[in-house]
CSV table of C-alpha atoms and ligand atoms in Angstrom, one decimal:
chain,number,residue,atom,x,y,z
A,13,UNK,CA,0.3,0.0,0.4
A,14,UNK,CA,1.5,3.5,-1.1
A,15,UNK,CA,1.6,5.7,2.1
A,16,UNK,CA,-1.0,7.8,0.0
A,17,UNK,CA,-3.7,4.9,0.0
A,18,UNK,CA,-2.7,4.4,3.6
A,19,UNK,CA,-3.4,7.5,4.7
A,20,UNK,CA,-6.7,7.9,2.7
A,21,UNK,CA,-8.2,5.9,5.1
A,22,UNK,CA,-9.1,8.9,7.3
A,23,UNK,CA,-12.7,9.6,7.5
A,24,UNK,CA,-13.5,13.4,8.3
A,25,UNK,CA,-16.8,12.2,9.1
A,26,UNK,CA,-17.1,11.7,13.2
A,27,UNK,CA,-14.3,13.9,13.6
A,28,UNK,CA,-13.9,16.9,16.4
A,29,UNK,CA,-13.3,20.2,15.1
A,30,UNK,CA,-9.7,19.5,17.3
A,31,UNK,CA,-8.9,16.2,15.1
A,32,UNK,CA,-9.9,17.9,11.7
A,33,UNK,CA,-7.8,20.9,12.7
A,34,UNK,CA,-4.9,18.6,13.7
A,35,UNK,CA,-5.4,16.7,10.5
A,36,UNK,CA,-5.7,19.8,8.3
A,37,UNK,CA,-2.0,20.8,9.3
A,38,UNK,CA,-0.5,18.3,6.7
A,39,UNK,CA,-2.1,19.9,4.1
A,40,UNK,CA,-0.9,23.1,2.5
A,41,UNK,CA,-2.9,25.7,4.5
A,42,UNK,CA,-1.6,28.9,5.8
A,43,UNK,CA,-2.1,29.1,9.5
A,44,UNK,CA,-4.8,32.2,9.8
A,45,UNK,CA,-6.7,30.0,7.1
A,46,UNK,CA,-7.0,26.8,9.5
A,47,UNK,CA,-9.8,27.9,11.5
A,48,UNK,CA,-12.1,28.9,8.7
A,49,UNK,CA,-11.4,25.8,7.0
A,50,UNK,CA,-12.3,23.7,9.5
A,51,UNK,CA,-15.4,25.6,10.0
A,52,UNK,CA,-16.4,25.5,6.5
A,53,UNK,CA,-15.4,21.8,6.3
A,54,UNK,CA,-17.4,21.2,9.8
A,55,UNK,CA,-20.6,22.8,7.6
A,56,UNK,CA,-20.2,20.4,4.6
A,57,UNK,CA,-19.8,16.8,6.9
A,58,UNK,CA,-22.4,17.6,9.7
A,59,UNK,CA,-25.1,20.6,8.2
A,60,UNK,CA,-25.5,19.3,4.8
A,61,UNK,CA,-23.8,15.4,5.2
A,62,UNK,CA,-22.2,14.9,1.6
A,63,UNK,CA,-20.7,12.5,0.7
A,64,UNK,CA,-18.3,12.7,-1.6
A,65,UNK,CA,-15.3,15.8,-0.7
A,66,UNK,CA,-16.0,16.7,-4.4
A,67,UNK,CA,-19.0,18.3,-3.2
A,68,UNK,CA,-17.5,21.0,-1.2
A,69,UNK,CA,-17.4,23.3,-3.5
A,70,UNK,CA,-16.6,26.4,-0.7
A,71,UNK,CA,-13.0,24.8,-0.7
A,72,UNK,CA,-10.6,25.8,-4.0
A,73,UNK,CA,-10.6,22.4,-6.4
A,74,UNK,CA,-6.9,22.3,-5.6
A,75,UNK,CA,-7.8,22.4,-1.7
A,76,UNK,CA,-9.8,19.2,-2.3
A,77,UNK,CA,-7.6,17.4,-4.5
A,78,UNK,CA,-5.4,17.6,-1.7
A,79,UNK,CA,-7.6,16.6,0.7
A,80,UNK,CA,-8.5,13.5,-0.6
A,81,UNK,CA,-5.1,12.7,-0.6
A,82,UNK,CA,-5.5,11.7,3.4
A,83,UNK,CA,-9.2,11.7,3.6
A,84,UNK,CA,-12.4,10.4,2.5
A,85,UNK,CA,-16.2,10.8,4.2
A,86,UNK,CA,-16.9,6.8,4.4
A,87,UNK,CA,-19.2,5.6,6.9
A,88,UNK,CA,-19.4,2.7,9.1
A,89,UNK,CA,-20.7,-0.5,7.2
A,90,UNK,CA,-24.5,-1.8,8.1
A,91,UNK,CA,-24.2,-5.6,8.7
A,92,UNK,CA,-27.5,-5.8,9.5
A,93,UNK,CA,-30.7,-3.5,9.0
A,94,UNK,CA,-34.1,-4.0,10.1
A,95,UNK,CA,-37.6,-1.8,10.1
A,96,UNK,CA,-40.6,-3.2,12.7
A,97,UNK,CA,-44.3,-2.7,11.6
A,98,UNK,CA,-44.2,0.1,13.8
A,99,UNK,CA,-41.5,2.0,12.3
A,100,UNK,CA,-38.9,1.6,14.6
A,101,UNK,CA,-35.4,0.8,12.5
A,102,UNK,CA,-32.4,-0.6,13.7
A,103,UNK,CA,-28.9,-0.9,12.0
A,104,UNK,CA,-25.9,-3.4,13.1
A,105,UNK,CA,-22.4,-1.0,12.2
A,106,UNK,CA,-19.2,-2.4,11.8
A,107,UNK,CA,-16.2,-0.2,12.2
A,108,UNK,CA,-13.2,-1.1,10.6
A,109,UNK,CA,-11.3,-3.7,12.8
A,110,UNK,CA,-14.4,-5.8,13.0
A,111,UNK,CA,-16.3,-4.8,15.8
A,112,UNK,CA,-20.0,-4.0,15.7
A,113,UNK,CA,-22.5,-2.7,18.0
A,114,UNK,CA,-26.3,-1.6,17.2
A,115,UNK,CA,-27.7,1.7,16.7
A,116,UNK,CA,-32.0,1.9,16.8
A,117,UNK,CA,-34.3,4.9,15.7
A,118,UNK,CA,-37.6,4.8,17.6
A,119,UNK,CA,-40.4,6.9,16.3
A,120,UNK,CA,-43.1,8.4,18.2
A,121,UNK,CA,-46.2,10.8,18.1
A,122,UNK,CA,-44.0,14.4,17.8
A,123,UNK,CA,-40.4,13.0,18.1
A,124,UNK,CA,-37.7,10.4,17.1
A,125,UNK,CA,-35.5,9.1,19.7
A,126,UNK,CA,-32.0,7.6,18.7
A,127,UNK,CA,-30.2,5.3,20.6
A,128,UNK,CA,-26.7,5.2,20.7
A,129,UNK,CA,-23.7,3.0,21.6
A,130,UNK,CA,-20.4,4.2,23.2
A,131,UNK,CA,-18.8,0.5,24.1
A,132,UNK,CA,-18.8,-2.6,22.2
A,133,UNK,CA,-20.4,-4.9,25.0
A,134,UNK,CA,-19.8,-3.4,28.1
A,135,UNK,CA,-17.8,-4.7,31.7
A,136,UNK,CA,-20.4,-4.5,34.1
A,137,UNK,CA,-22.7,-7.4,34.9
A,138,UNK,CA,-26.5,-5.8,35.4
A,139,UNK,CA,-27.9,-9.9,35.4
A,140,UNK,CA,-31.4,-8.5,33.4
A,141,UNK,CA,-29.0,-7.0,30.4
A,142,UNK,CA,-27.6,-8.6,27.4
A,143,UNK,CA,-24.8,-6.8,26.9
A,144,UNK,CA,-23.8,-7.5,30.6
A,145,UNK,CA,-22.9,-11.1,29.2
A,146,UNK,CA,-21.0,-9.9,26.0
A,147,UNK,CA,-16.7,-9.6,27.3
A,148,UNK,CA,-16.4,-6.1,26.8
A,149,UNK,CA,-13.8,-5.6,23.0
A,150,UNK,CA,-13.1,-2.0,23.4
A,151,UNK,CA,-14.3,1.5,23.9
A,152,UNK,CA,-15.5,3.6,21.1
A,153,UNK,CA,-14.2,6.3,19.7
A,154,UNK,CA,-16.3,9.5,19.5
A,155,UNK,CA,-16.2,9.3,15.9
A,156,UNK,CA,-17.6,6.1,15.9
A,157,UNK,CA,-20.4,7.5,18.3
A,158,UNK,CA,-21.2,10.3,15.9
A,159,UNK,CA,-20.9,8.3,13.4
A,160,UNK,CA,-24.2,5.8,14.5
A,161,UNK,CA,-26.6,9.7,13.7
A,162,UNK,CA,-24.4,9.9,10.6
A,163,UNK,CA,-25.6,6.3,9.5
A,164,UNK,CA,-29.2,6.7,10.9
A,165,UNK,CA,-29.3,10.3,9.2
A,166,UNK,CA,-28.5,8.9,5.7
A,167,UNK,CA,-30.9,6.2,5.8
A,168,UNK,CA,-33.9,8.0,6.7
A,169,UNK,CA,-33.0,11.1,4.3
A,170,UNK,CA,-33.0,13.8,6.9
A,171,UNK,CA,-30.0,15.9,5.5
A,172,UNK,CA,-31.3,19.0,4.7
A,173,UNK,CA,-35.1,18.3,6.1
A,174,UNK,CA,-37.4,20.2,8.2
A,175,UNK,CA,-39.0,19.0,10.4
A,176,UNK,CA,-36.2,16.4,11.5
A,177,UNK,CA,-37.3,12.7,12.4
A,178,UNK,CA,-34.4,12.5,14.8
A,179,UNK,CA,-35.2,15.0,17.6
A,180,UNK,CA,-33.8,13.1,21.1
A,181,UNK,CA,-30.6,10.7,21.7
A,182,UNK,CA,-29.7,8.8,24.0
A,183,UNK,CA,-27.1,7.2,25.3
A,184,UNK,CA,-28.8,3.8,25.9
A,185,UNK,CA,-27.9,2.0,23.7
A,186,UNK,CA,-24.8,-1.5,24.4
A,187,UNK,CA,-22.3,-0.1,27.1
A,188,UNK,CA,-21.5,2.5,30.1
A,189,UNK,CA,-20.5,5.5,28.7
A,190,UNK,CA,-19.1,6.7,32.2
A,191,UNK,CA,-16.4,4.1,31.3
A,192,UNK,CA,-15.8,5.6,28.5
A,193,UNK,CA,-16.0,9.2,29.4
A,194,UNK,CA,-13.6,11.4,27.2
A,195,UNK,CA,-15.3,9.8,23.5
A,196,UNK,CA,-18.7,10.4,25.1
A,197,UNK,CA,-17.7,13.5,25.8
A,198,UNK,CA,-16.3,15.1,22.9
A,199,UNK,CA,-19.5,12.7,20.8
A,200,UNK,CA,-21.7,15.0,22.5
A,201,UNK,CA,-20.2,17.9,22.1
A,202,UNK,CA,-19.6,16.6,18.0
A,203,UNK,CA,-24.0,16.4,18.1
A,204,UNK,CA,-24.6,19.3,20.0
A,205,UNK,CA,-22.6,22.3,18.1
A,206,UNK,CA,-25.1,24.7,16.9
A,207,UNK,CA,-23.3,25.1,13.2
A,208,UNK,CA,-23.2,21.1,12.3
A,209,UNK,CA,-25.7,18.5,13.7
A,210,UNK,CA,-26.9,20.9,16.2
A,211,UNK,CA,-28.7,18.3,18.5
A,212,UNK,CA,-29.6,20.4,22.1
A,213,UNK,CA,-28.0,18.7,25.0
A,214,UNK,CA,-31.4,18.9,26.4
A,215,UNK,CA,-32.4,16.3,23.7
A,216,UNK,CA,-29.5,13.7,24.5
A,217,UNK,CA,-29.4,12.0,27.3
A,218,UNK,CA,-26.6,10.3,29.1
A,219,UNK,CA,-27.5,7.0,30.6
A,220,UNK,CA,-25.9,5.1,33.7
A,221,UNK,CA,-25.6,2.5,35.7
A,222,UNK,CA,-24.0,4.5,38.6
A,223,UNK,CA,-20.7,5.8,37.9
A,224,UNK,CA,-20.5,8.0,41.0
A,225,UNK,CA,-16.8,9.8,40.6
A,226,UNK,CA,-18.1,10.5,36.8
A,227,UNK,CA,-21.7,12.2,37.2
A,228,UNK,CA,-20.3,15.2,38.6
A,229,UNK,CA,-17.8,15.5,35.8
A,230,UNK,CA,-20.1,14.6,33.2
A,231,UNK,CA,-22.9,17.5,34.7
A,232,UNK,CA,-19.3,20.2,34.0
A,233,UNK,CA,-17.7,18.7,31.0
A,234,UNK,CA,-21.1,17.9,29.5
A,235,UNK,CA,-24.1,18.8,30.5
A,236,UNK,CA,-26.3,16.3,29.0
A,237,UNK,CA,-30.1,15.5,30.6
A,238,UNK,CA,-28.9,12.4,33.0
A,239,UNK,CA,-30.5,9.0,33.2
A,240,UNK,CA,-29.8,6.9,36.3
A,241,UNK,CA,-30.4,3.0,35.8
A,242,UNK,CA,-31.7,2.5,39.7
A,243,UNK,CA,-34.0,-0.4,39.2
A,244,UNK,CA,-33.6,-1.6,42.9
A,245,UNK,CA,-34.3,1.0,46.2
A,246,UNK,CA,-32.7,-1.5,48.7
A,247,UNK,CA,-28.2,-2.0,48.5
A,248,UNK,CA,-29.0,-5.9,48.9
A,249,UNK,CA,-30.8,-6.4,45.3
A,250,UNK,CA,-29.6,-3.4,43.7
A,251,UNK,CA,-26.0,-5.3,44.7
A,252,UNK,CA,-27.2,-8.6,43.2
A,253,UNK,CA,-28.8,-6.8,39.8
A,254,UNK,CA,-27.0,-3.9,39.0
A,255,UNK,CA,-23.2,-5.3,40.7
A,256,UNK,CA,-21.4,-1.9,40.5
A,257,UNK,CA,-24.0,-1.2,43.4
A,258,UNK,CA,-21.2,-3.0,45.6
A,259,UNK,CA,-18.6,-0.5,44.7
A,260,UNK,CA,-21.1,2.9,44.8
A,261,UNK,CA,-23.9,2.2,46.7
A,262,UNK,CA,-27.3,3.6,46.3
A,263,UNK,CA,-27.2,6.6,49.2
A,264,UNK,CA,-23.8,7.9,47.2
A,265,UNK,CA,-25.3,7.4,44.2
A,266,UNK,CA,-28.4,9.7,45.6
A,267,UNK,CA,-26.4,12.2,46.5
A,268,UNK,CA,-24.4,12.0,43.4
A,269,UNK,CA,-27.8,12.9,42.0
A,270,UNK,CA,-29.1,15.6,44.4
A,271,UNK,CA,-25.3,17.6,43.6
A,272,UNK,CA,-25.7,17.0,39.5
A,273,UNK,CA,-24.6,20.2,38.1
A,274,UNK,CA,-27.8,22.5,36.3
A,275,UNK,CA,-30.1,20.4,38.1
A,276,UNK,CA,-33.4,21.6,38.2
A,277,UNK,CA,-37.5,21.4,37.7
A,278,UNK,CA,-37.0,22.2,34.0
A,279,UNK,CA,-33.2,19.9,33.7
A,280,UNK,CA,-34.6,16.7,35.8
A,281,UNK,CA,-33.3,13.3,36.6
A,282,UNK,CA,-35.1,10.3,34.6
A,283,UNK,CA,-34.5,7.5,37.1
A,284,UNK,CA,-35.0,4.1,35.2
A,285,UNK,CA,-36.6,1.3,36.5
A,286,UNK,CA,-36.9,-1.8,35.2
A,287,UNK,CA,-40.3,-4.1,36.1
A,288,UNK,CA,-38.8,-7.6,36.8
A,289,UNK,CA,-41.5,-10.3,37.7
A,290,UNK,CA,-41.6,-11.0,41.7
A,291,UNK,CA,-38.1,-9.2,41.9
A,292,UNK,CA,-38.5,-5.5,42.1
A,293,UNK,CA,-42.1,-5.4,41.8
A,294,UNK,CA,-44.1,-4.8,44.9
A,295,UNK,CA,-46.2,-2.2,45.9
A,296,UNK,CA,-44.1,-1.1,48.8
A,297,UNK,CA,-41.3,-1.3,46.5
A,298,UNK,CA,-42.9,1.8,44.9
A,299,UNK,CA,-43.9,3.5,47.8
A,300,UNK,CA,-39.9,2.7,49.1
A,301,UNK,CA,-38.9,4.3,45.9
A,302,UNK,CA,-40.5,7.7,45.8
A,303,UNK,CA,-39.1,7.9,49.7
A,304,UNK,CA,-35.7,7.6,48.5
A,305,UNK,CA,-35.5,9.8,45.8
A,306,UNK,CA,-38.0,12.6,48.1
A,307,UNK,CA,-36.8,16.0,47.1
A,308,UNK,CA,-35.1,15.3,43.6
A,309,UNK,CA,-36.0,16.7,40.7
A,310,UNK,CA,-37.4,13.7,38.4
A,311,UNK,CA,-39.3,11.7,36.8
A,312,UNK,CA,-39.7,7.9,36.9
A,313,UNK,CA,-39.4,5.9,33.2
A,314,UNK,CA,-40.6,2.6,34.5
A,315,UNK,CA,-38.9,-0.5,31.3
A,316,UNK,CA,-41.3,-3.5,30.9
A,317,UNK,CA,-37.9,-6.4,31.3
A,318,UNK,CA,-37.4,-7.1,27.4
A,319,UNK,CA,-36.5,-11.2,27.9
A,320,UNK,CA,-33.8,-12.4,25.7
A,321,UNK,CA,-32.5,-16.3,25.0
A,322,UNK,CA,-31.0,-17.5,28.5
A,323,UNK,CA,-32.0,-15.2,30.8
A,324,UNK,CA,-33.5,-16.3,34.5
A,325,UNK,CA,-36.7,-13.2,34.7
A,326,UNK,CA,-39.7,-12.7,33.7
A,327,UNK,CA,-41.5,-9.1,33.0
A,328,UNK,CA,-43.6,-7.8,35.5
A,329,UNK,CA,-47.1,-8.0,34.5
A,330,UNK,CA,-48.7,-5.1,33.1
A,331,UNK,CA,-51.4,-4.4,35.5
A,332,UNK,CA,-48.5,-5.3,37.9
A,333,UNK,CA,-46.8,-1.8,36.2
A,334,UNK,CA,-49.6,0.2,36.5
A,335,UNK,CA,-49.9,-0.5,40.3
A,336,UNK,CA,-46.6,0.1,40.5
A,337,UNK,CA,-46.4,3.6,38.2
A,338,UNK,CA,-49.8,4.8,39.9
A,339,UNK,CA,-48.0,4.7,43.6
A,340,UNK,CA,-45.3,6.5,42.2
A,341,UNK,CA,-47.1,9.1,40.6
A,342,UNK,CA,-49.3,9.8,43.7
A,343,UNK,CA,-45.9,10.1,45.4
A,344,UNK,CA,-45.5,13.6,43.2
A,345,UNK,CA,-43.1,11.6,40.2
A,346,UNK,CA,-43.9,10.9,36.4
A,347,UNK,CA,-43.6,7.7,35.5
A,348,UNK,CA,-44.1,6.7,31.9
A,349,UNK,CA,-43.8,3.2,31.3
A,350,UNK,CA,-41.8,2.5,28.2
A,351,UNK,CA,-44.5,1.6,25.8
A,352,UNK,CA,-42.1,-1.9,23.8
A,353,UNK,CA,-41.3,-1.1,20.4
A,354,UNK,CA,-39.8,-3.0,17.4
A,355,UNK,CA,-40.9,-5.8,18.8
A,356,UNK,CA,-41.4,-7.7,15.9
A,357,UNK,CA,-37.2,-6.6,15.2
A,358,UNK,CA,-35.8,-7.2,18.9
A,359,UNK,CA,-35.5,-3.6,18.7
A,360,UNK,CA,-34.8,-3.3,22.9
A,361,UNK,CA,-31.1,-2.5,23.4
A,362,UNK,CA,-29.1,-4.9,23.5
A,363,UNK,CA,-31.3,-7.4,21.3
A,364,UNK,CA,-29.9,-6.5,17.9
A,365,UNK,CA,-26.9,-8.4,17.9
A,366,UNK,CA,-28.2,-10.9,20.0
A,367,UNK,CA,-30.0,-12.2,17.0
A,368,UNK,CA,-27.4,-11.6,14.4
A,369,UNK,CA,-25.4,-13.6,16.7
A,370,UNK,CA,-27.7,-16.4,17.2
A,371,UNK,CA,-28.4,-16.3,13.7
A,372,UNK,CA,-24.6,-17.0,13.2
A,373,UNK,CA,-24.9,-19.8,15.5
A,374,UNK,CA,-21.7,-20.4,16.4
A,375,UNK,CA,-21.8,-23.6,19.1
A,376,UNK,CA,-18.9,-21.9,21.3
A,377,UNK,CA,-21.3,-18.5,22.0
A,378,UNK,CA,-24.5,-21.1,22.9
A,379,UNK,CA,-21.7,-22.6,25.0
A,380,UNK,CA,-20.8,-19.6,26.7
A,381,UNK,CA,-24.3,-18.1,26.9
A,382,UNK,CA,-25.1,-21.6,28.9
A,383,UNK,CA,-22.3,-21.3,30.8
A,384,UNK,CA,-23.3,-17.8,32.0
A,385,UNK,CA,-27.2,-19.1,32.8
A,386,UNK,CA,-25.7,-21.9,34.8
A,387,UNK,CA,-23.8,-19.4,36.6
A,388,UNK,CA,-26.5,-17.1,37.2
A,389,UNK,CA,-28.9,-20.3,38.3
A,390,UNK,CA,-26.2,-21.4,40.8
A,391,UNK,CA,-25.9,-17.5,42.4
A,392,UNK,CA,-30.0,-17.7,43.1
B,19,SAH,N1,-25.1,1.0,30.7
B,19,SAH,C1,-26.0,1.7,30.9
B,19,SAH,C2,-26.9,2.8,29.1
B,19,SAH,C3,-27.5,1.5,28.9
B,19,SAH,S1,-28.3,0.2,29.0
B,19,SAH,C4,-26.9,2.1,31.5
B,19,SAH,O1,-26.7,0.7,32.7
B,19,SAH,O2,-27.8,3.1,32.1
B,19,SAH,C5,-29.8,1.5,28.8
B,19,SAH,C6,-31.3,1.3,29.8
B,19,SAH,O3,-31.7,0.0,29.0
B,19,SAH,C7,-30.5,1.0,31.2
B,19,SAH,O4,-31.5,1.5,31.5
B,19,SAH,C8,-30.4,-0.9,31.3
B,19,SAH,O5,-31.0,-1.3,32.9
B,19,SAH,C9,-31.7,-0.7,30.8
B,19,SAH,N2,-31.6,-2.3,30.3
B,19,SAH,C10,-30.6,-3.5,30.0
B,19,SAH,N3,-31.2,-4.8,29.5
B,19,SAH,C11,-32.4,-4.5,29.3
B,19,SAH,C12,-33.7,-5.4,29.1
B,19,SAH,N4,-33.5,-6.5,29.0
B,19,SAH,N5,-35.1,-5.2,29.7
B,19,SAH,C13,-35.2,-4.0,30.1
B,19,SAH,N6,-34.3,-2.4,29.8
B,19,SAH,C14,-33.0,-3.2,29.6
B,20,SF4,FE1,-23.7,-2.8,30.9
B,20,SF4,FE2,-25.7,-1.0,30.9
B,20,SF4,FE3,-26.3,-3.5,30.2
B,20,SF4,FE4,-25.4,-3.1,32.7
B,20,SF4,S1,-27.4,-2.4,32.1
B,20,SF4,S2,-24.6,-4.6,31.7
B,20,SF4,S3,-24.1,-1.5,32.5
B,20,SF4,S4,-25.2,-2.0,29.1
């Protein structure tokens, strides 16, 4: 491979302004023009969503040719794409090293939410979560995080279209965002930049299992909305189902929430609560939940458990979810029940990859699932 060809492998899609600027230093651009060139490229990539450097008509022909020696506008490869009857759409994306993650688009009446991944797999082992059974391969780069939005916009043909289909971003795909802090921060700052993708930080939610020391940093350096995967009202149960709780128990987690920078009635924390039949769904727990979060501007998202092969939980009965929700509601907190979406394409976070694996059905994978399951049963 020639040097030129090798350099060409760098895509500009998903890069931060600083990364673009550093990269442009290789080109023959006078220093005083650098910022202007970065801003022009930024607009083409993130505002117009172009696919070819030739379309950057505000750059001279010579500069475009020079840029093409080192860069392209390639996107990650789409390994799989499925559309549900209800309009939910999901993509399995493959990066250069062969790692795969999923991104899911969930359209609703007035909004469209894109569920974005932050890691390949997850190092944590929440017992109800399929991603937790996959070995972490690696953190995603900020470029790979942002490119998930680019792929979705391409696929929904929403460049330069109003009204937008993607109105909200949730970092609720694969991975623990606060264990990949810098890339998630840079990715969110890139998506929220006014001159580019321009998705307001108020419409971007970072979901964490509760990495306490990073919560304040997230508020200070990222400033997005925050969601906490609470799922239990006492440490014994939370230690079991969200094991990171052994390191950062509920009291410390809630203290970090109370101190979340910018917290107010117009910037509430979302507490996520997965409904597991007979595990965390009693009426007493609903009352405990209200007491626990008292004083924190918040809403509670009740998430019906999404089953996966080998999981040992069941979703609570609908009636029980409603009872639970009513108690929380009477306690003064909005408690929407997240409607299952894209069930025919198993679009819940963590599910797409499991399906593809199932289709590929490697014996090794099946054995691994059986091992995880027997370990879990052993623990019960
Ligand atoms: N790691 C982060 C973000 C990714 S998970 C976190 O844990 O918050 C996004 C949300 O989906 C979390 O609230 C998680 O607990 C929930 N979740 C994971 N597996 C689920 C399942 N099988 N059914 C319902 N919710 C699930
Ligand atoms: Fe990781 Fe979140 Fe799944 Fe827990 S729920 S295993 S933190 S992705």
